[in-house]
Coordinates of C-alpha atoms in Angstrom, one line a residue:
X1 CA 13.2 -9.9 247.3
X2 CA 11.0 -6.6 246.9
X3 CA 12.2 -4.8 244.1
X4 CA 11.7 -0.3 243.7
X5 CA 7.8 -0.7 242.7
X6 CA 6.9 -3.1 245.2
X7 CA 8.6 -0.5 247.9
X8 CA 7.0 2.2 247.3
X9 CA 3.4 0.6 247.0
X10 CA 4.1 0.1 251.1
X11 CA 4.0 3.9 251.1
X12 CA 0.2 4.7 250.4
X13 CA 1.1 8.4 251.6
X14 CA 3.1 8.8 248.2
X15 CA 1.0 9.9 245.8
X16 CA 2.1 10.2 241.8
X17 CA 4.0 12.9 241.8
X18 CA 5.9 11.7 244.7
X19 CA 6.3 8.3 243.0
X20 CA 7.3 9.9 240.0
X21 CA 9.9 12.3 241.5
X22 CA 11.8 9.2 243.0
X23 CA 11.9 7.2 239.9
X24 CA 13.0 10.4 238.4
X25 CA 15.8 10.0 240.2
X26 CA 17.0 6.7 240.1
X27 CA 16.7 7.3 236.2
X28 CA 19.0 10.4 236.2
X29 CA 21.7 9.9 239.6
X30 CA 24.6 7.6 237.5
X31 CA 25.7 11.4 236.4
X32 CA 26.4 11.7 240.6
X33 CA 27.7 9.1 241.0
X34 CA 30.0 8.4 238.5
X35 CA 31.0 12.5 239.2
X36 CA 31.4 11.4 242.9
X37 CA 33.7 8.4 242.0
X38 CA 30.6 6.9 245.1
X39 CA 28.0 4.1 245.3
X40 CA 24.8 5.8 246.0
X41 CA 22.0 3.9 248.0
X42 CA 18.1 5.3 247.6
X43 CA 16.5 4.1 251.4
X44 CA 13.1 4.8 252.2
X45 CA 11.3 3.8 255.2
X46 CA 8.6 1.4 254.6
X47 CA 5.2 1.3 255.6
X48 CA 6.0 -0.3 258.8
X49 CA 8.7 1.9 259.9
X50 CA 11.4 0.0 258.6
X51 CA 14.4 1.9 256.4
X52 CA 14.8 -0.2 253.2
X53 CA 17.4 0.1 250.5
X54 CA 15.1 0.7 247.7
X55 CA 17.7 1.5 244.9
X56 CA 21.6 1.3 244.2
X57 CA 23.9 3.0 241.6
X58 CA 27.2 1.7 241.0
X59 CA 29.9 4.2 239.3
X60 CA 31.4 3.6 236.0
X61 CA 34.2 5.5 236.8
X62 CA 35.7 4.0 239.9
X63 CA 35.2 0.4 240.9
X64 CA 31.9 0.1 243.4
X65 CA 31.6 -1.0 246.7
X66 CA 28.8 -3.3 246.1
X67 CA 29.4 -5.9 243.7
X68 CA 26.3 -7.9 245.3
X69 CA 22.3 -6.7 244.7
X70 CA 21.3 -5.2 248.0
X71 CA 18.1 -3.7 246.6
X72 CA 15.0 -4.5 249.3
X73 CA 17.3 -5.4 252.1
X74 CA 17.1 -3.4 255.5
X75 CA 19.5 -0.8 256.3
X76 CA 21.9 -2.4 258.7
X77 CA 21.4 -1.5 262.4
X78 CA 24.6 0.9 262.7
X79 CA 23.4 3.1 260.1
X80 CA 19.6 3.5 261.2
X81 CA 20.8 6.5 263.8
X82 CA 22.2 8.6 260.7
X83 CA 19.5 7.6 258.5
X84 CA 17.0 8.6 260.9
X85 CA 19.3 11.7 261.4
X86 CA 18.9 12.7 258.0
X87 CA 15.6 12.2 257.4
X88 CA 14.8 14.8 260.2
X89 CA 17.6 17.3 258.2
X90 CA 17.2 20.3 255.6
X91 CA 20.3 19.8 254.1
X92 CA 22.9 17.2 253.3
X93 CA 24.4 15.4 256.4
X94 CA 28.1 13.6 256.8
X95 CA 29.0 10.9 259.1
X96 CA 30.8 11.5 262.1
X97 CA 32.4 8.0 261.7
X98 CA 33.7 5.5 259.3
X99 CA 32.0 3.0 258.5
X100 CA 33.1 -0.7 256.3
X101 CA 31.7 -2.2 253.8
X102 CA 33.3 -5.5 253.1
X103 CA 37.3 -4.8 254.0
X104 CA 37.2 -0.8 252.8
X105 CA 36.5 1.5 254.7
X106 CA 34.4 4.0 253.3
X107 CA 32.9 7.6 254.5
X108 CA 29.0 8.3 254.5
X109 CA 27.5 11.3 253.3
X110 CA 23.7 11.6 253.4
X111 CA 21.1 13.7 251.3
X112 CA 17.3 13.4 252.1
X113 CA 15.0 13.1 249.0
X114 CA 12.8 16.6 249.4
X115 CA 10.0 16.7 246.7
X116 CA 7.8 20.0 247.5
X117 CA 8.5 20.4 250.7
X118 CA 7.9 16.8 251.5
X119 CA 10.5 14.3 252.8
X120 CA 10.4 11.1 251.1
X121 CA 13.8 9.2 251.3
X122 CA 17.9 9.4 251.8
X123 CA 19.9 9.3 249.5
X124 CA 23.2 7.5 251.1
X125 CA 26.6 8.4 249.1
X126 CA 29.6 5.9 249.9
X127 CA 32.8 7.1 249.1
X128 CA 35.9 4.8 249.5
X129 CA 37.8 6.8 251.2
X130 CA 41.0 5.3 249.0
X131 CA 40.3 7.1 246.0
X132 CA 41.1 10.6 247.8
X133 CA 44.4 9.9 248.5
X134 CA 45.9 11.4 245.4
X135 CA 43.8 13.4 243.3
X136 CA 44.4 15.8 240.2
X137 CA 43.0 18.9 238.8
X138 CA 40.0 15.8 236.8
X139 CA 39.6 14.1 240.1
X140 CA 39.2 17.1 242.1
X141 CA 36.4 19.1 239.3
X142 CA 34.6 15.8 239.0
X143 CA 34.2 15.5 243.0
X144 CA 33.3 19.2 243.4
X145 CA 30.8 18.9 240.4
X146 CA 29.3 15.9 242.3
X147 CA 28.8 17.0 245.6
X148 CA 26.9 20.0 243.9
X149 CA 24.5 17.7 242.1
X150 CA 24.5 16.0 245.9
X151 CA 23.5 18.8 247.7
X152 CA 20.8 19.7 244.9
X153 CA 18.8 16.7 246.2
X154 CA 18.2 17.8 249.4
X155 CA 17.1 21.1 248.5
X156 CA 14.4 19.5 245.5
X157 CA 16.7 20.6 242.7
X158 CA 17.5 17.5 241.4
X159 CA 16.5 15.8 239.4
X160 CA 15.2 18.7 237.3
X161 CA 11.3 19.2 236.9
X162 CA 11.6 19.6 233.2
X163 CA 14.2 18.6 231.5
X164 CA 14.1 18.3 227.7
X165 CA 16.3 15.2 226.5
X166 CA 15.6 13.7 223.0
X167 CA 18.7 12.0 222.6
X168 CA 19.3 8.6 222.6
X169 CA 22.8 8.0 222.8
X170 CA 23.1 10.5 226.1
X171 CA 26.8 11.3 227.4
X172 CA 28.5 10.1 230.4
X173 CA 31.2 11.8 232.6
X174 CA 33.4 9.2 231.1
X175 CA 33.1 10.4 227.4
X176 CA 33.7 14.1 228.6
X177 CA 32.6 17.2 230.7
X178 CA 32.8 21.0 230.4
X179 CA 32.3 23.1 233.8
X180 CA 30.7 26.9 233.1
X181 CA 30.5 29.7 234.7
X182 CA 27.0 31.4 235.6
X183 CA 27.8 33.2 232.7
X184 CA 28.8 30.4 230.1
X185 CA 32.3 30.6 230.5
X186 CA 34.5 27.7 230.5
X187 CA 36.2 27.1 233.5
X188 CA 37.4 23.4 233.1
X189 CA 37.2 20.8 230.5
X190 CA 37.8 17.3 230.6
X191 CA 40.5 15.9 228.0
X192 CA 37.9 13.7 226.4
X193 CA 36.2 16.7 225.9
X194 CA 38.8 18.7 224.6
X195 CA 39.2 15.7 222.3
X196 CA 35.8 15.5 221.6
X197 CA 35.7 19.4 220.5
X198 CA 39.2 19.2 218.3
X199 CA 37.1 16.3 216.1
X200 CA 34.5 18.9 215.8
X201 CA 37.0 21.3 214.6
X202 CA 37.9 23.9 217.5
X203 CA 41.2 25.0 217.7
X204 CA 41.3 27.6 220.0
X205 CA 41.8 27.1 224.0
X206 CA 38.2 26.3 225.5
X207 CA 39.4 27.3 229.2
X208 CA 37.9 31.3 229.3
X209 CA 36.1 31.1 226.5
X210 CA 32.3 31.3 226.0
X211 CA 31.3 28.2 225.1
X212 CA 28.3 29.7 223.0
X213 CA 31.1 31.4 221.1
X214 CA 32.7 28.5 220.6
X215 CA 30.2 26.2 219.3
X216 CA 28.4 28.9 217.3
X217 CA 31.7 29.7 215.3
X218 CA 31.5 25.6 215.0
X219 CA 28.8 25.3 213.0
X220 CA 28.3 25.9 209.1
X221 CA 26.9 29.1 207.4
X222 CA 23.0 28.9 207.0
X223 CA 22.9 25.1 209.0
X224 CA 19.7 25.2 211.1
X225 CA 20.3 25.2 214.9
X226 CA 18.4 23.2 217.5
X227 CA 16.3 25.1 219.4
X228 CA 17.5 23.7 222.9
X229 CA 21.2 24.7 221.0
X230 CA 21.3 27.9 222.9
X231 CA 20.0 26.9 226.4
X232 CA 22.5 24.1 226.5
X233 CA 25.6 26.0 225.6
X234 CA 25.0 28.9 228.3
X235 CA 23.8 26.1 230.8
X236 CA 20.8 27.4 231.6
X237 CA 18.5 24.9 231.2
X238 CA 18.3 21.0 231.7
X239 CA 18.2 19.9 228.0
X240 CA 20.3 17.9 225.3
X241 CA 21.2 18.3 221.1
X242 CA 23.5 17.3 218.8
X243 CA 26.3 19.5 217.1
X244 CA 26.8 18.5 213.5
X245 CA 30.5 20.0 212.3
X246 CA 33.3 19.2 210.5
X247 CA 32.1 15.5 209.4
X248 CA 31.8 14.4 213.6
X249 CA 28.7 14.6 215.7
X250 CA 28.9 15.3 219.2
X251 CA 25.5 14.4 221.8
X252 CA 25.8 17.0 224.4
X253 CA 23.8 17.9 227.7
X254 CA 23.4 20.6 230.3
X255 CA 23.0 20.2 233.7
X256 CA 23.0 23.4 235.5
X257 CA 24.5 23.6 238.7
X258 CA 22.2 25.8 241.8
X259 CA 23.6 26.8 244.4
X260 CA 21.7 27.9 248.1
X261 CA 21.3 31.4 246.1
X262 CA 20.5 30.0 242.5
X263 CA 22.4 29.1 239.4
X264 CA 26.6 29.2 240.0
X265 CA 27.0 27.5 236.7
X266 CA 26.7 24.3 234.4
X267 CA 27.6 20.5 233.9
X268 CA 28.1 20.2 230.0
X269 CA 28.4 16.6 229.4
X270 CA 29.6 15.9 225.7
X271 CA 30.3 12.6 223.7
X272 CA 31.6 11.9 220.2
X273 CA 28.7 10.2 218.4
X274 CA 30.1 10.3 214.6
X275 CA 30.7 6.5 214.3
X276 CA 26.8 5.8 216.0
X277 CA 25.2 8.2 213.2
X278 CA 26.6 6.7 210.7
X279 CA 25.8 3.3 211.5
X280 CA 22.3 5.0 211.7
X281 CA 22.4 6.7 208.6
X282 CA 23.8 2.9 206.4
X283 CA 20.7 1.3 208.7
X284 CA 18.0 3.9 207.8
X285 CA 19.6 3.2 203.3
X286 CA 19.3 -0.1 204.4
X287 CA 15.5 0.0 205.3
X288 CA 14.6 2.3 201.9
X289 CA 16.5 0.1 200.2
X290 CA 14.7 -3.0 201.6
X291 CA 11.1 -0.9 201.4
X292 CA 12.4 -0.2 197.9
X293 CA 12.4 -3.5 197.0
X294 CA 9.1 -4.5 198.6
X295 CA 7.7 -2.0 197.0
X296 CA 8.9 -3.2 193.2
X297 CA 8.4 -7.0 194.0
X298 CA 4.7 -5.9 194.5
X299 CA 4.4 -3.5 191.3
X300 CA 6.0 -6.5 189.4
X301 CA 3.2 -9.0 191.0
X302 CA 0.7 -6.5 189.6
X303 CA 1.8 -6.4 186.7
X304 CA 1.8 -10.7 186.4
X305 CA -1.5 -10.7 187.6
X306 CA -3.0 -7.9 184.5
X307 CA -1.2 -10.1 182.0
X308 CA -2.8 -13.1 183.5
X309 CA -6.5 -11.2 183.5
X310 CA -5.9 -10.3 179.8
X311 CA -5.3 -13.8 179.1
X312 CA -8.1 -14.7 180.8
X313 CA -10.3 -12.4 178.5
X314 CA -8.7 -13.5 175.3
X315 CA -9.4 -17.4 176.0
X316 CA -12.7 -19.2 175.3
X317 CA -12.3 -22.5 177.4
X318 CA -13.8 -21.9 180.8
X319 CA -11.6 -24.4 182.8
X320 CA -8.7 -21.7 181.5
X321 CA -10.5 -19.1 182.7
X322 CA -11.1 -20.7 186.0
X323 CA -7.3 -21.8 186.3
X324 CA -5.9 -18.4 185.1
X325 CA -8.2 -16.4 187.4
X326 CA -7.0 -19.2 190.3
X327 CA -3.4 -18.0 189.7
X328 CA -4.3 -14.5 189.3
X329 CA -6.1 -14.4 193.2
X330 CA -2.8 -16.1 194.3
X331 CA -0.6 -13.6 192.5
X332 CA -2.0 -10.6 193.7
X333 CA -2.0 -11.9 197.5
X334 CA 1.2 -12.8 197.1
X335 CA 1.5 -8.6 196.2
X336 CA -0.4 -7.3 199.1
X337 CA 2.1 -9.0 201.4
X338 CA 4.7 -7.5 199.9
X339 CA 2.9 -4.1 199.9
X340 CA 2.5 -4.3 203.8
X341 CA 6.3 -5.3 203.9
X342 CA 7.0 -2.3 201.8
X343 CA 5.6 0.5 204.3
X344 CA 7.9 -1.6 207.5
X345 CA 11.5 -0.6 208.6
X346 CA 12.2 -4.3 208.6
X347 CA 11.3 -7.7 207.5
X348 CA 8.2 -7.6 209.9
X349 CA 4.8 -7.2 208.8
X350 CA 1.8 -6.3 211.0
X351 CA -0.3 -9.3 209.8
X352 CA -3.9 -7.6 210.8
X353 CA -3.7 -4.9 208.4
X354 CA -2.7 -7.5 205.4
X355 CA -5.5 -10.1 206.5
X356 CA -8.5 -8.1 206.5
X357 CA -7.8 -6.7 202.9
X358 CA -6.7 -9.8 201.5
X359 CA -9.9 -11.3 203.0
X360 CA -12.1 -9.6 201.5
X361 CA -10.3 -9.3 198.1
X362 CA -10.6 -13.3 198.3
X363 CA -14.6 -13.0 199.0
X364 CA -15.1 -10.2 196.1
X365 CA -13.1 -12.5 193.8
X366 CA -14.9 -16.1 194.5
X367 CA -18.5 -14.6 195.1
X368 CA -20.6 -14.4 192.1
X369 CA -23.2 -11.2 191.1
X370 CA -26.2 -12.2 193.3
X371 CA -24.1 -13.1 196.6
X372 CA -23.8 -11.7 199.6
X373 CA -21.0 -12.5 201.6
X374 CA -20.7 -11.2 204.8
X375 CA -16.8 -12.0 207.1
X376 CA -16.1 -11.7 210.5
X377 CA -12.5 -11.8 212.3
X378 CA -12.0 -12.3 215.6
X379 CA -8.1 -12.1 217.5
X380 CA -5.2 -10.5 216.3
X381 CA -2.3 -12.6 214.7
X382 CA 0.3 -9.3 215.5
X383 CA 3.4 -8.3 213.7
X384 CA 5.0 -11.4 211.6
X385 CA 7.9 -12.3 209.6
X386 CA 7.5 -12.1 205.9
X387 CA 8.6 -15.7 205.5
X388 CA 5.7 -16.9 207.2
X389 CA 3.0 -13.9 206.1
X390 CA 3.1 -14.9 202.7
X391 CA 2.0 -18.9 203.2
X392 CA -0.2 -18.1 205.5
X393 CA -1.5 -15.4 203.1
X394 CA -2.2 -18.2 200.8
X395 CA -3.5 -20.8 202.9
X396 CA -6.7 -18.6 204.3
X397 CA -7.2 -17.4 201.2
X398 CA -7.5 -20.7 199.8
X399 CA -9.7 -21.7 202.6
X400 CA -12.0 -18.4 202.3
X401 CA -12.4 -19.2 198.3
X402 CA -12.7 -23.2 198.8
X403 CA -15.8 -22.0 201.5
X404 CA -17.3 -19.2 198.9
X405 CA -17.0 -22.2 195.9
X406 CA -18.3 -25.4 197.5
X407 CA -20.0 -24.3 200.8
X408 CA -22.4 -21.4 199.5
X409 CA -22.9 -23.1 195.8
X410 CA -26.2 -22.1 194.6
X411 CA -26.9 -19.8 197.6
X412 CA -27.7 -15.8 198.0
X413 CA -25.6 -15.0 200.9
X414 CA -23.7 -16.6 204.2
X415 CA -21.4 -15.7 206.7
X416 CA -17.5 -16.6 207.5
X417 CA -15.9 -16.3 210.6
X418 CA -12.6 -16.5 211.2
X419 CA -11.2 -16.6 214.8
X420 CA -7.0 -16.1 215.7
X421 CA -5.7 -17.2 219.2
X422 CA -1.5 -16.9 219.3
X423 CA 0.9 -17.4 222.1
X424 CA 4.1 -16.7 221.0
X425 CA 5.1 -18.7 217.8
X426 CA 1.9 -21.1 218.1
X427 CA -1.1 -20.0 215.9
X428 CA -4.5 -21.1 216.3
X429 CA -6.6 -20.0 213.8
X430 CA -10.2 -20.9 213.3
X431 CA -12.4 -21.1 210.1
X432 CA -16.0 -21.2 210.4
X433 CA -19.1 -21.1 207.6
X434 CA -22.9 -21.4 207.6
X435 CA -22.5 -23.1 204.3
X436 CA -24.2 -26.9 203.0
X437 CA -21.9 -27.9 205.2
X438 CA -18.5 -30.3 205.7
X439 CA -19.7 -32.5 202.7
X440 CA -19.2 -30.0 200.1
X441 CA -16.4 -28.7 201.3
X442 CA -14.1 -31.3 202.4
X443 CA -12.7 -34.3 201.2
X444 CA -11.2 -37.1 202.3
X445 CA -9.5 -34.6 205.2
X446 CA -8.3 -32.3 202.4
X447 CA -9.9 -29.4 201.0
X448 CA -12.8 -30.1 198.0
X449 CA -10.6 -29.9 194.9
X450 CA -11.8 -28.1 191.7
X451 CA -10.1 -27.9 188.6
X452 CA -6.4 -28.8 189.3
X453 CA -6.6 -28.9 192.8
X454 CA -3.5 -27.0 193.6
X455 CA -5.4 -25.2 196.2
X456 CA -5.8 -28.1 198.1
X457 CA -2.0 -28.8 197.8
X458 CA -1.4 -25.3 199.0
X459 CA -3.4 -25.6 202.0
X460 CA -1.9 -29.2 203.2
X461 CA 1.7 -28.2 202.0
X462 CA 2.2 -25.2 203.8
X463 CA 0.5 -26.2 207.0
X464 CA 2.0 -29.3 207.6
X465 CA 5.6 -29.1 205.6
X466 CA 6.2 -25.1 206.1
X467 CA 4.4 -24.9 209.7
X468 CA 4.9 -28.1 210.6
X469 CA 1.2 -27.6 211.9
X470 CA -2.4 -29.7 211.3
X471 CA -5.7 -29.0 209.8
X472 CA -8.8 -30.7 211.3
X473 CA -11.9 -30.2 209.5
X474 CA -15.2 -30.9 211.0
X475 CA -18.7 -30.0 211.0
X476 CA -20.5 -26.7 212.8
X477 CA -22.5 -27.2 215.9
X478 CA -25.2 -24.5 213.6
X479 CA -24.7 -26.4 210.3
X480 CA -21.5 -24.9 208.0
X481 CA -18.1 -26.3 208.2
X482 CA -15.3 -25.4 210.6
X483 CA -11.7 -25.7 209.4
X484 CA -8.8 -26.1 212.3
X485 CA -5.2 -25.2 211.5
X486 CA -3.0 -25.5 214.8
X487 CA 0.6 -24.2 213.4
X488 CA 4.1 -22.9 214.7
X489 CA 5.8 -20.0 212.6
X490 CA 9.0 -20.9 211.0
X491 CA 11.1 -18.3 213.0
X492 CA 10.0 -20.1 216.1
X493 CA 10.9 -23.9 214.4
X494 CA 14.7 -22.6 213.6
X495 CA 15.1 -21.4 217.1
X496 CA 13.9 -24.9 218.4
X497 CA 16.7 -26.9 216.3
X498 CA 19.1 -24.5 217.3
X499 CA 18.5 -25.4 221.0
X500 CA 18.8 -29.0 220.2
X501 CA 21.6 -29.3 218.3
X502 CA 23.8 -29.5 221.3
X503 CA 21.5 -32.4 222.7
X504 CA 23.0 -35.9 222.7

């Protein structure tokens, strides 16, 4: 079934600010229709003349109409007249009859979508005609609110052109709304809002007051206010903020309210956000905490691998040397990673930014004087977890020193590329050289050992045992060596045995 994108792409007359307008407005219309207590239905005719239901809202506050998806099905035949109706309108159109949907019997109200003077949809609002029997002072400021924000669309004041909204945990008419005057006077508020301003530490009625006045005796001497602060207490402009007082936190957003003559007054939606900022604040000592951490783990690497180049200095056996500037390379990889997990907000690392440093730390360590080294990469191995950046660390820079050692021995320069293909979890990575070739460097299927051969233990151990991968080496097509290691990250292996532990 054709979803919002693929309905309008039957519209080539649309351009992108038509497009734009009516994705606008499928993005900001739960505020109507949760207001209206109504399922609202976007329907736009199609390329071929047919009217399509391109989008639905359901209310939050009222239980819908629709409980099925009837996005990209045809408007039914005994609605085309009004639709049709309405499309040829200038302002908001009602139904002369009822109509059912299911067993209720509901009462249409239409708005056609105007965007500049252009007509590009209706907007259908279904109200069940039950929830009008009995209504309160709530029910009836909601409805009227609603039906303002209604008529807005058909006179292309809704949604607003530019509305400011860098919140992300936005009110709803459920948590609480204020209704203002074209001055900025209250004129209703919601209990929840009332509520939500008593945590905030008013005390004073809100009904006939200035709701500048109010929140500005709210907040503490010398605090900095938001710049939208002002715009969103008077109502007079589409925008959000955040008021910070008396230990609670309240997200709060304007919607002013326009009339045939021009702004009559204001939408305030408000919500009590104290317990979602401090869940933010323990998560964001959390992350320092954790970057903290990093960030000493590394230092302390640093510091192993400076002990273990002094003790390299003060030995005179060269296989020492060798061994203790072997465990020195390993030690200060084993740092980077940890530096690159240290500037993160979480245990993820974006593996390209390691790699290429550590690569060419691992050539400047294994090349001698008179080289000339040259490494290519090719691919992108993306973000990773640090359980599986730090063996991987290892095993290419065990494979990048083993090819510097054995496969450009007694040679001026050469060149190593390394390619990277992933899908998902499964890593593919490629090692290539224009060294002596596979002789020198392999043995046996395992990498040439020298000295203690814990590199070549490294390489098999984490590949097969940690990966659960392989590592095929065999010779270039242009003379070298090329090293295969086909692997699956760790995080990817503990979601498989989680799948099958239910498995018979």
């Amino acid at each position: 079934m054709a979803d919002f994108t693929h309905i309008l792409a039957t519209r080539p007359d649309f351009d992108d600010d038509d497009r734009q307008w009516l994705h606008h407005l499928v993005a900001d219309w739960q505020v109507i229709a949760d207001l209206s207590f109504a399922d609202l239905l976007l329907v736009l005719q199609t390329g071929d003349g047919r009217y399509v239901i391109a989008e639905q809202c359901r209310p939050s506050t009222v239980m819908t109409l629709r409980i099925e998806d009837v996005v990209g099905m045809e408007v039914r035949p005994d609605l085309v007249g009004e639709i049709h109706d309405a499309m040829e309108s200038t302002g908001v159109v009602r139904s002369t009859v009822l109509h059912d949907v299911g067993r209720v019997t509901v009462c249409n109200v239409y708005a056609p979508v105007v965007h500049r003077g252009k007509m590009l949809g209706v907007v259908v609002r279904e109200t069940n005609l039950s929830t009008r029997e009995s209504n309160g002072r709530y029910e009836s400021e909601s409805i009227n609110a609603g039906k303002q924000l209604f008529e807005m669309i058909a006179r292309g004041q809704f949604p607003y052109d530019d509305p400011v909204q860098n919140q992300r945990h936005n009110a709803r008419v459920s948590d609480g709304f204020i209704l203002l005057t074209a001055d900025g006077v209250v004129r209703y508020s919601s209990p929840n809002a009332i509520s939500c301003f008593r945590r905030l530490g008013a005390v004073t009625t809100m009904q006939g007051q200035y709701l500048s006045e109010i929140g500005t005796q709210l907040l503490r001497a010398k605090a900095p206010v938001p710049e939208a602060f002002p715009l969103l207490l008077s109502g007079k402009a589409a925008v959000d903020s955040e008021l910070d007082a008396n230990r609670s936190v309240a997200s709060m957003r304007s919607l002013p309210l326009y009339g045939e003559t021009g702004r009559n007054g204001a939408l305030i939606l408000c919500r009590d956000v104290t317990e979602l900022r401090r869940r933010d604040r323990e998560l964001q000592t959390k992350d320092a905490t954790i970057s903290e951490i990093h960030h000493r783990v590394k230092n302390n690497l640093q510091a192993v691998s400076a002990l273990l180049r002094l003790q390299a200095r003060k030995t005179k056996s060269a296989e020492v040397k060798q061994e203790l500037a072997e465990a020195q390379r390993r030690v200060q990889t084993i740092a980077m990673v940890h530096e690159g997990l240290s500037q993160t907000a979480d245990e993820m690392v974006d593996y390209d930014k390691v790699i290429s440093n550590l690569l060419k730390m691992s050539v400047d360590l294994a090349t001698m004087r008179d080289q000339r080294i040259d490494i290519e990469y090719i691919g992108s191995f993306g973000m990773m977890p640090a359980q599986d950046a730090t063996p991987l660390s290892l095993v290419l820079t065990e494979l990048i020193t083993n090819a510097v050692e054995h496969g450009f021995e007694g040679r001026k320069k050469g060149h190593i590329r390394i390619s990277v293909g992933r899908g998902g979890n499964n890593l593919n990575v490629v090692v290539e050289d224009d060294g002596s070739g596979l002789d020198t460097e392999e043995d046996h299927g395992m990498a040439r050992s020298s000295g203690s051969g814990l590199g070549t233990q490294i390489i098999n151990t984490f590949v097969t045992n940690d990966f659960g991968g392989t590592v095929h080496w065999e010779p270039r097509h242009e003379g070298g060596t090329k090293v295969i290691l086909d692997m699956k990250l760790r995080a990817a292996q503990d979601e498989d045995m989680g799948d099958g532990s239910d498995e018979g």
